[in-house]
Amino acid sequence: MTLVSARTQRHDPGQHGRPQGVEPLDRASVPVALTDTEVRRIRNDFPILEKEVNGKPLVYLDSGATSQNPVSVLEAEQEFYEQRNAAVHRGAHQLAVDATDAFEDARATVAGFVGATDSELVWTANATAGLNLLAYSFSNASVGHAGAAAERFMLAPGDEVLVTEMEHHANLIPWQELCRRTGATLKFIPIDDDGALRLEEADRLITGRTKVLAFTHVSNVLGSINPVQELTAMAHRVGALVVLDACQSAPHLPLDLKALDVDFAVFSGHKMLGPTGIGALYGRAGLLDAMPPFLTGGSMITTVSMSEAQYLPAPQRFEAGTQAVSQAVAFAAAVNYLGETGMERIHRWEMELGQRLVVGLQAIDGVRVLGPVAGRDRTGLAAFDVAGVHAHDVGQFLDARGIAVRVGHHCAQPLHRRLGLSASTRASTYLYNTTDEIDQLLDAVSNVRGYFGVDASGERR
Amino acid sequence: MSDLDVLYQQIILDHAKVRTGGDLPESETAAAPVFPGIGQSHQLNPVCGDEITLRVTVEDGKVASVRWNGAGCAISMASASVLSELAEGVVPEELLGLIGNFREVMRSRGKLAGEEEILGDAAAFSGVSRYPARVKCAMLAWVAAEEALRQAVAA
């Protein structure tokens, strides 16, 4: 009985999941952005944000790469190990039942967070693993592994997979390799000089030959939000499957995959206040069950003989071997935290931070912001180039002030090349960032060229 | 001196601006000319995209010139420049020894300081060894020189 009481006590999201700084919203009112005051209180839930780096208070502007964890997430993982740890989906003992309940409750929670049902959500190690799962399953379908039922996942010479020029490598290379294995052709929707998708080109490129359209919801470099419904409608008109990379949207804006009508989507726990090692693949009802498995082994079968095996339906079909159970439980605690705070409010706050970033960066001589200009929609991130100073040096300069940003190509080399760069510096925010932190970044960036002795045109002097 | 200034010594910032040897034309970076005494190496730091193509020419048993074409951060470009100055007129075995010495300092996690009598201006990079993420930047040209030199001597 102690187990049960401990669980109800520690796992009631109303007690532990609710961010300390946020009052429950009046349902009738229109959601407004978080305020700086609320954000300061939210920060108290994140122990790492109290840290000093290089003698300066940490200014964490790298949540696009990985986010930080609130206490409720850390406690959820610890509570699982202290109270409910056992192998899931096997064993008749009480602890195994508790562990399985926790694991499956977590699935329902995370699925619900993106507008899906639990049978439509497969746990993966991360988003990259989810995309590879799809590509390898399609490739298995292409050699007949799931028979005629999997016909719509089959690829052959003459078929096309379509991506965009702004993809993260994780939503590019698995498709390159899939095409290589099947003889299909990989094409891409180009972007314009401002980084926007050229929709007229999309219209031209999406044809009867297109079998898969894979694209990102929000660019991890540009911060732009792609027109998912428009692209999905175009793809569905020709019978193509739509794969959405939701890594930069699921953490930052209200996401309803059903409303978007995509066939598949992936996202990653560690980018949305959860732990590393856990992500999810969404597959529209009916699709996952028709697909052949990718990884095979324990936990995903019904009957096995020495020569062949029958497989469980989704999601277990795609979850071979021991899963990241405690991470899944903590992932659910993370989406509870986000849900309690309110995704619309988080989204609006980050849009404000994003505008503050862009307006401020554009005002600094010699700084070029990638993606939408000030005043245009963008999420709370901005990648930029400082003329004449390499991104690595910019990042080092900022680090000396305690400011953590991402530098390099952000796993999007083709996009950078298209924009005439090999690397950029990216500041990416989350619900716990304040306007003051943005201003500290802007102040620091305005001092970069002076330190390295470069003028606004990028000339070394 | 702040930590940042320890990393970006004035000598490094100077070399990052006026780059010795950094005049190998882009058109000559595709393939190394096949001549005895000439070696060429292309190195890429996949983490940040720093890139260099470096050519070593050996004449009369000594390094006659180190020329390169590169793009990257201040550390990697300054390091290539310093190396180019240091290498000229040195016999190949001695240059290989200097490269080994420099590598040892870079990999020391701040425990070793380069000796100026041995490494010259390159000793200024000692501070880089405290920043594991930047060691590859500093080493880029030296790794290229090592490979190019072995080719040049073997040819």
XYZ file of C-alpha atoms in Angstrom:
616
model
C 0.000 0.000 0.000
C 2.870 2.323 0.607
C 3.708 2.044 -3.072
C 0.293 3.251 -4.096
C 0.185 6.129 -1.689
C 3.671 7.248 -2.606
C 2.663 7.223 -6.216
C -0.486 9.258 -5.808
C 1.288 11.639 -3.533
C 4.267 12.273 -5.722
C 2.673 11.923 -9.101
C -0.305 14.147 -8.909
C 0.571 16.699 -11.588
C -1.543 19.242 -9.755
C 0.934 19.091 -6.909
C 4.195 18.545 -8.622
C 3.749 19.240 -12.272
C 2.391 22.743 -11.921
C 5.007 25.384 -12.441
C 5.317 27.434 -9.310
C 5.253 30.744 -11.098
C 2.104 30.408 -13.121
C -1.439 30.895 -11.960
C -3.995 28.545 -13.529
C -5.533 30.298 -16.502
C -9.058 31.529 -16.558
C -10.391 29.307 -19.335
C -12.662 31.995 -20.677
C -9.884 34.493 -21.220
C -7.722 34.676 -24.306
C -4.266 33.282 -23.541
C -1.682 35.985 -23.252
C 2.060 35.667 -23.301
C 3.918 34.853 -20.119
C 5.298 37.912 -18.398
C 8.832 38.639 -17.282
C 7.656 38.373 -13.673
C 6.156 34.939 -14.232
C 9.246 33.813 -16.079
C 11.419 34.837 -13.135
C 9.309 32.588 -10.936
C 9.382 29.757 -13.483
C 13.167 29.926 -13.343
C 13.024 28.800 -9.721
C 11.844 25.405 -10.948
C 15.080 24.928 -12.919
C 18.042 24.346 -10.586
C 20.688 24.630 -13.309
C 19.665 28.201 -14.115
C 21.114 29.291 -10.765
C 24.536 28.185 -11.910
C 27.460 30.481 -12.573
C 29.623 29.922 -15.647
C 33.044 31.516 -15.946
C 32.205 33.566 -12.880
C 29.038 34.970 -14.460
C 25.393 33.982 -13.973
C 24.482 31.458 -16.654
C 22.505 32.932 -19.541
C 21.255 29.805 -21.246
C 20.316 30.512 -24.854
C 20.831 27.053 -26.306
C 17.483 25.391 -25.688
C 17.113 24.688 -29.397
C 19.917 22.176 -28.936
C 18.821 20.866 -25.561
C 16.525 22.313 -22.932
C 16.882 22.335 -19.153
C 14.807 20.274 -16.731
C 12.416 21.467 -14.032
C 12.501 19.796 -10.632
C 9.259 17.921 -11.361
C 10.952 16.105 -14.255
C 14.022 15.233 -12.222
C 11.819 14.003 -9.392
C 9.630 11.935 -11.697
C 12.637 9.970 -12.887
C 13.967 9.516 -9.380
C 10.527 8.545 -8.058
C 10.234 5.904 -10.765
C 13.529 4.325 -9.760
C 12.749 4.586 -6.044
C 9.191 3.288 -6.180
C 8.297 1.518 -9.421
C 11.350 0.249 -11.266
C 10.807 -3.123 -12.963
C 10.684 -4.615 -16.448
C 7.615 -3.445 -18.324
C 5.163 -5.614 -20.287
C 6.328 -8.802 -18.595
C 6.378 -10.354 -15.154
C 3.383 -10.943 -12.955
C 4.599 -9.137 -9.868
C 3.114 -5.924 -8.546
C 6.172 -3.816 -9.272
C 6.116 -4.889 -12.926
C 2.473 -3.853 -13.096
C 3.277 -0.465 -11.569
C 6.180 0.050 -13.950
C 4.057 -0.906 -16.956
C 1.298 1.451 -15.815
C 3.781 4.294 -15.455
C 5.259 3.571 -18.877
C 1.908 3.383 -20.648
C 0.429 6.333 -18.738
C 3.423 8.318 -19.930
C 2.689 7.284 -23.495
C -0.915 8.436 -23.221
C 0.202 11.733 -21.695
C 2.773 12.515 -24.376
C 0.419 11.363 -27.146
C -2.339 13.574 -25.759
C 0.050 16.518 -25.672
C 0.334 16.408 -29.484
C -3.272 15.502 -30.173
C -2.665 11.784 -30.740
C -3.857 8.562 -29.106
C -1.520 6.196 -27.288
C -1.530 3.513 -30.001
C -0.211 6.132 -32.429
C 2.879 6.978 -30.397
C 6.069 4.932 -30.589
C 8.899 5.617 -28.144
C 12.211 6.217 -29.826
C 15.628 7.183 -28.503
C 15.229 10.632 -30.078
C 13.823 12.234 -33.216
C 16.721 11.023 -35.357
C 15.921 7.456 -34.331
C 12.277 8.039 -35.256
C 13.168 9.242 -38.739
C 15.542 6.340 -39.255
C 12.830 3.966 -38.058
C 10.541 5.284 -40.799
C 13.217 5.166 -43.492
C 14.240 1.619 -42.618
C 10.668 0.413 -42.294
C 9.892 1.845 -45.745
C 13.003 0.182 -47.036
C 11.912 -3.171 -45.565
C 8.490 -2.653 -47.119
C 10.182 -1.980 -50.460
C 11.725 -5.460 -50.488
C 8.349 -7.012 -49.675
C 8.704 -7.647 -45.945
C 5.129 -6.768 -45.083
C 3.560 -7.899 -48.323
C 0.894 -6.064 -50.279
C -0.494 -4.435 -47.128
C 2.607 -2.270 -47.043
C 2.374 -1.243 -50.669
C 2.062 2.445 -49.924
C 5.404 2.424 -48.114
C 7.230 0.791 -51.009
C 9.774 2.771 -52.988
C 11.341 1.868 -56.297
C 13.257 3.569 -59.126
C 11.035 6.295 -60.546
C 9.559 7.158 -57.151
C 10.569 10.351 -55.401
C 11.180 11.444 -51.830
C 10.855 15.180 -51.339
C 12.502 17.173 -48.545
C 13.356 20.866 -48.202
C 16.598 22.787 -48.417
C 16.285 23.863 -44.775
C 16.244 20.409 -43.187
C 18.294 19.341 -40.215
C 20.625 16.526 -41.305
C 18.409 14.110 -39.325
C 15.576 14.749 -41.779
C 17.831 14.565 -44.810
C 20.399 11.786 -44.534
C 17.953 8.963 -43.618
C 16.069 9.839 -46.836
C 19.288 9.999 -48.864
C 20.115 6.524 -47.641
C 16.575 5.242 -48.224
C 16.774 6.450 -51.808
C 20.137 4.806 -52.198
C 18.745 1.477 -50.982
C 15.595 1.590 -53.093
C 16.668 3.433 -56.237
C 14.147 6.218 -55.582
C 15.155 9.832 -56.280
C 15.605 12.482 -53.585
C 14.459 15.996 -54.470
C 14.169 19.142 -52.416
C 11.993 22.229 -52.212
C 14.378 25.196 -52.443
C 14.338 28.276 -50.243
C 14.637 31.921 -51.288
C 17.386 34.316 -50.187
C 15.467 35.132 -47.013
C 15.214 31.458 -46.121
C 11.496 31.060 -46.912
C 10.280 27.909 -48.634
C 9.439 28.537 -52.280
C 5.894 27.230 -52.312
C 5.472 27.678 -56.055
C 8.384 25.243 -56.405
C 6.714 22.869 -53.949
C 3.646 22.888 -56.147
C 5.800 22.010 -59.157
C 7.815 19.330 -57.355
C 4.951 17.470 -55.684
C 3.763 15.099 -58.392
C 2.360 11.617 -58.830
C 5.930 10.322 -58.442
C 6.221 11.766 -54.929
C 5.882 9.006 -52.341
C 7.130 10.842 -49.254
C 7.232 14.521 -48.341
C 9.409 15.086 -45.264
C 9.864 18.585 -43.880
C 10.430 20.503 -40.713
C 7.643 22.369 -38.941
C 9.974 25.034 -37.540
C 13.483 25.541 -38.904
C 16.145 25.049 -36.234
C 18.253 27.744 -37.922
C 15.772 30.231 -39.355
C 13.067 30.072 -36.708
C 10.472 30.260 -39.461
C 7.221 28.297 -39.205
C 6.393 26.338 -42.339
C 2.814 26.117 -43.682
C 2.207 22.511 -42.656
C -1.427 22.279 -43.692
C -0.799 23.755 -47.117
C 2.128 21.426 -47.848
C 0.301 18.422 -46.409
C -2.740 19.091 -48.585
C -0.512 19.283 -51.664
C 1.153 15.979 -50.764
C -2.094 14.201 -49.949
C -3.596 15.271 -53.269
C -1.010 13.054 -54.984
C -1.192 10.281 -52.385
C 2.194 10.986 -50.793
C 2.948 10.321 -47.135
C 3.804 13.367 -45.023
C 6.540 13.201 -42.386
C 6.819 16.203 -40.074
C 9.946 17.009 -38.087
C 8.358 18.583 -35.013
C 11.561 18.874 -32.970
C 11.425 22.660 -32.883
C 7.648 22.994 -32.747
C 6.429 20.423 -30.207
C 8.434 22.118 -27.407
C 7.445 25.658 -28.320
C 3.910 25.928 -29.687
C 0.533 24.235 -29.310
C 0.686 21.184 -31.548
C -2.267 19.176 -32.804
C -0.963 16.584 -35.224
C -4.482 15.450 -36.075
C -5.487 18.964 -37.082
C -2.323 19.302 -39.167
C -3.283 16.000 -40.831
C 0.321 14.791 -41.196
C 0.904 11.045 -41.465
C 3.999 10.865 -39.296
C 5.824 13.195 -36.928
C 8.871 13.015 -34.696
C 10.017 14.999 -31.674
C 12.570 14.698 -28.927
C 12.133 14.734 -25.138
C 15.292 16.591 -24.257
C 14.284 19.600 -26.323
C 11.054 19.951 -24.315
C 12.184 19.902 -20.687
C 12.543 16.101 -20.665
C 15.574 13.874 -20.306
C 17.869 12.694 -23.107
C 17.429 9.227 -24.577
C 13.700 9.507 -25.202
C 11.729 10.790 -28.157
C 8.615 9.848 -30.007
C 7.363 8.883 -33.422
C 3.729 9.612 -34.202
C 2.015 7.597 -36.916
C -1.570 8.147 -37.998
C -3.922 5.340 -36.930
C -3.720 2.398 -39.279
C -0.420 3.337 -40.864
C 1.958 2.008 -38.201
C 0.188 -1.367 -38.067
C 0.711 -1.866 -41.803
C 4.435 -1.128 -41.669
C 7.130 -3.772 -41.256
C 9.350 -3.411 -38.174
C 12.801 -1.874 -38.231
C 14.598 -3.127 -35.100
C 13.549 -6.629 -34.131
C 13.965 -8.790 -31.035
C 12.282 -9.093 -27.681
C 9.002 -7.400 -26.699
C 7.726 -6.868 -30.242
C 6.515 -10.362 -31.228
C 3.507 -12.640 -30.869
C 4.880 -16.044 -31.915
C 8.405 -16.996 -32.839
C 9.699 -20.174 -34.459
C 13.271 -20.990 -35.403
C 12.608 -19.734 -38.915
C 10.253 -16.774 -38.556
C 8.268 -14.491 -36.275
C 4.911 -12.730 -36.105
C 4.815 -9.187 -34.831
C 2.700 -7.280 -32.360
C 0.714 -4.307 -33.608
C 2.057 -0.792 -33.113
C 3.407 0.706 -30.997
C 5.057 -2.444 -29.523
C 5.970 -3.610 -33.033
C 8.546 -0.816 -33.140
C 9.827 -1.107 -29.581
C 12.237 -4.013 -29.633
C 14.277 -4.570 -26.512
C 14.179 -2.798 -23.174
C 12.855 0.708 -23.557
C 13.910 3.963 -21.879
C 11.215 3.576 -19.238
C 12.269 6.110 -16.626
C 12.957 8.622 -19.368
C 9.476 8.088 -20.785
C 7.990 8.714 -17.343
C 10.059 11.876 -16.964
C 9.129 12.959 -20.492
C 5.479 12.806 -19.448
C 6.264 14.958 -16.414
C 7.881 17.449 -18.807
C 4.844 17.745 -21.068
C 2.653 18.052 -17.970
C 4.783 20.998 -16.900
C 4.448 22.561 -20.339
C 0.715 21.878 -20.466
C 0.167 23.405 -17.038
C 2.072 26.500 -18.052
C 0.119 26.706 -21.280
C 1.641 26.165 -24.703
C -0.091 29.160 -26.251
C 1.330 31.414 -23.534
C 4.798 29.900 -23.952
C 4.579 30.312 -27.715
C 3.550 33.968 -27.426
C 6.308 34.696 -24.921
C 8.920 33.139 -27.144
C 7.603 35.025 -30.167
C 8.170 38.211 -28.165
C 11.688 37.105 -27.244
C 12.333 36.173 -30.863
C 11.286 39.634 -32.045
C 13.409 41.297 -29.375
C 16.352 39.220 -30.565
C 15.885 40.046 -34.230
C 15.204 43.740 -33.731
C 18.276 44.024 -31.496
C 20.582 41.980 -33.700
C 19.545 43.799 -36.869
C 20.478 47.075 -35.208
C 24.090 45.971 -34.638
C 26.499 46.956 -37.424
C 27.947 43.991 -39.262
C 25.381 41.493 -37.968
C 23.217 39.586 -40.429
C 20.231 37.678 -39.065
C 19.202 34.540 -40.940
C 15.553 33.918 -41.680
C 12.496 36.146 -41.249
C 13.225 39.855 -40.713
C 11.885 41.771 -37.716
C 8.115 41.991 -37.717
C 7.680 38.666 -39.517
C 6.627 35.518 -37.662
C 9.442 33.589 -36.053
C 9.827 31.436 -32.995
C 12.085 32.410 -30.116
C 15.369 31.751 -31.834
C 17.704 33.640 -34.122
C 20.828 32.525 -35.935
C 23.163 35.253 -37.105
C 26.493 35.989 -38.734
C 28.945 38.564 -37.462
C 30.877 39.875 -40.470
C 34.537 38.925 -40.294
C 34.283 36.936 -37.069
C 33.843 33.173 -37.191
C 30.899 31.783 -35.234
C 33.237 29.759 -33.022
C 34.969 32.944 -31.897
C 31.622 34.651 -31.321
C 30.524 31.720 -29.157
C 33.749 31.799 -27.175
C 33.415 35.535 -26.581
C 29.834 35.052 -25.341
C 30.831 32.087 -23.164
C 33.314 34.287 -21.334
C 30.269 36.339 -20.289
C 28.370 33.258 -19.180
C 26.172 33.262 -22.286
C 25.634 29.808 -23.799
C 24.753 29.749 -27.508
C 25.174 27.241 -30.310
C 27.805 27.827 -32.972
C 28.517 25.976 -36.198
C 26.211 24.704 -38.909
C 23.537 23.432 -36.475
C 23.330 20.178 -38.446
C 22.102 22.108 -41.475
C 25.072 22.385 -43.835
C 23.047 22.647 -47.071
C 20.992 25.502 -45.611
C 24.105 27.396 -44.526
C 25.744 26.858 -47.903
C 22.606 28.178 -49.616
C 22.848 31.331 -47.497
C 26.544 31.695 -48.329
C 27.845 30.705 -44.919
C 29.668 27.758 -43.393
C 28.581 28.499 -39.842
C 26.475 30.824 -37.743
C 25.770 31.660 -34.118
C 22.343 30.747 -32.770
C 20.581 32.055 -29.689
C 17.510 29.989 -28.874
C 15.115 30.682 -26.031
C 12.569 28.805 -23.984
C 9.896 29.570 -21.433
C 12.513 30.323 -18.785
C 14.372 33.079 -20.647
C 13.888 36.722 -19.693
C 14.030 39.883 -21.773
C 17.010 40.876 -19.646
C 18.909 37.843 -20.905
C 18.194 38.839 -24.505
C 19.535 42.312 -23.739
C 22.697 40.841 -22.228
C 23.238 38.830 -25.402
C 22.669 41.882 -27.594
C 25.105 43.937 -25.544
C 27.724 41.208 -25.803
C 27.253 40.751 -29.568
C 27.672 44.483 -30.102
C 31.168 44.164 -28.583
C 32.341 41.175 -30.619
C 33.795 42.946 -33.645
C 35.684 45.424 -31.531
C 37.359 42.653 -29.592
C 38.491 40.820 -32.713
C 39.487 44.023 -34.507
C 37.083 43.685 -37.404
C 35.076 46.529 -38.919
C 31.420 46.361 -39.909
C 32.200 45.251 -43.456
C 34.098 42.274 -42.047
C 37.502 43.712 -43.013
C 40.290 42.845 -40.611
C 41.979 45.978 -39.378
C 44.352 39.248 -18.082
C 40.874 37.742 -18.473
C 40.406 34.082 -19.419
C 39.312 35.250 -22.830
C 42.521 37.265 -23.278
C 44.579 34.238 -22.242
C 42.923 32.305 -25.057
C 43.047 35.096 -27.614
C 46.600 36.344 -27.025
C 47.353 39.509 -29.008
C 49.801 37.512 -31.094
C 46.964 35.166 -32.109
C 44.640 38.030 -32.996
C 47.442 39.596 -35.057
C 48.118 36.392 -36.974
C 44.378 35.925 -37.526
C 44.363 39.278 -39.279
C 47.598 39.199 -41.281
C 47.956 35.600 -42.307
C 51.355 34.308 -43.390
C 51.143 31.646 -46.064
C 47.422 32.027 -46.546
C 47.748 32.823 -50.228
C 47.402 29.418 -51.856
C 44.902 30.099 -54.666
C 41.533 28.417 -54.414
C 42.087 27.061 -57.927
C 45.045 25.010 -56.702
C 43.265 23.375 -53.776
C 41.469 20.654 -55.720
C 44.416 18.328 -56.273
C 48.019 18.325 -55.177
C 50.608 18.774 -57.932
C 52.550 15.556 -58.275
C 56.154 16.627 -57.968
C 58.922 15.332 -55.758
C 59.230 17.563 -52.718
C 55.629 18.723 -52.724
C 52.861 17.449 -50.487
C 49.337 18.716 -49.965
C 46.651 17.921 -47.440
C 43.033 18.932 -46.930
C 41.642 18.918 -43.397
C 38.156 19.647 -42.152
C 36.854 20.159 -38.653
C 33.342 18.750 -38.978
C 32.210 20.319 -35.710
C 32.457 23.911 -36.892
C 33.302 23.649 -40.574
C 36.861 24.990 -40.281
C 38.674 23.927 -43.420
C 42.201 24.104 -44.771
C 44.170 22.941 -47.771
C 47.863 23.190 -46.986
C 50.852 22.644 -49.255
C 54.388 21.933 -48.077
C 57.317 22.335 -50.449
C 60.674 20.778 -49.539
C 63.824 21.896 -51.369
C 67.435 20.931 -50.657
C 66.378 18.953 -47.599
C 64.563 21.873 -45.981
C 61.010 23.161 -45.913
C 61.002 25.896 -48.545
C 57.449 27.032 -47.995
C 54.109 26.293 -46.347
C 51.148 27.811 -48.200
C 47.522 27.279 -47.505
C 43.958 28.189 -48.329
C 41.554 28.097 -45.442
C 38.445 29.374 -43.788
C 37.686 29.210 -40.113
C 37.897 30.764 -36.693
C 40.645 33.065 -35.422
C 42.379 30.189 -33.634
C 42.586 27.949 -36.704
C 43.656 30.722 -39.081
C 46.246 32.182 -36.710
C 47.596 28.720 -36.038
C 48.092 28.116 -39.774
C 49.846 31.471 -40.089
C 52.191 30.826 -37.174
C 53.001 27.371 -38.496
C 53.873 28.772 -41.923
C 56.416 31.164 -40.383
C 57.841 28.554 -38.051
C 58.292 25.879 -40.714
C 60.287 27.799 -43.260
C 63.901 26.639 -43.487
C 63.416 23.786 -41.030
C 64.452 20.238 -41.947
C 61.460 17.857 -42.254
C 62.352 15.673 -39.241
C 62.648 18.744 -37.062
C 59.265 20.051 -38.249
C 57.673 16.681 -37.464
C 59.180 17.009 -33.990
C 57.706 20.503 -33.580
C 54.306 19.231 -34.678
C 54.560 16.450 -32.091
C 55.534 18.953 -29.424
C 52.658 21.279 -30.333
C 50.190 18.378 -30.285
C 51.384 17.338 -26.838
C 50.844 20.851 -25.487
C 47.415 21.112 -27.132
C 46.255 17.812 -25.672
C 47.485 18.600 -22.159
C 44.221 20.139 -20.921
C 46.131 23.157 -19.661
C 48.873 21.156 -17.914
C 51.698 21.956 -20.339
C 52.817 25.350 -21.561
C 54.563 25.493 -24.923
C 58.172 26.662 -24.714
C 58.839 29.781 -26.696
C 62.429 28.747 -27.539
C 61.036 25.638 -29.242
C 57.669 26.688 -30.597
C 58.201 30.419 -31.092
C 54.894 32.261 -31.630
C 53.089 28.917 -31.478
C 53.698 28.855 -27.727
C 51.005 31.542 -27.516
C 48.420 28.846 -28.238
C 49.060 27.124 -24.895
C 45.858 28.641 -23.499
C 43.825 26.817 -26.137
C 44.539 23.490 -24.453
C 42.178 24.464 -21.628
C 39.312 24.581 -24.118
C 38.845 21.029 -25.439
C 36.335 22.244 -28.039
C 38.996 24.502 -29.580
C 41.979 22.143 -29.663
C 40.931 20.813 -33.064
C 40.864 24.374 -34.384
C 44.446 24.946 -33.288
C 45.592 21.551 -34.583
C 43.951 21.766 -38.014
C 46.886 23.262 -39.943
C 49.429 21.170 -38.039
C 47.662 17.922 -38.897
C 47.572 19.055 -42.528
C 51.275 19.953 -42.412
C 52.158 16.567 -40.948
C 50.409 14.722 -43.764
C 51.691 17.053 -46.490
C 55.228 16.842 -45.178
C 55.236 13.045 -45.181
C 54.024 13.130 -48.813
C 56.652 15.678 -49.772
C 59.455 13.643 -48.254
C 58.169 10.371 -49.709
C 57.667 11.715 -53.220
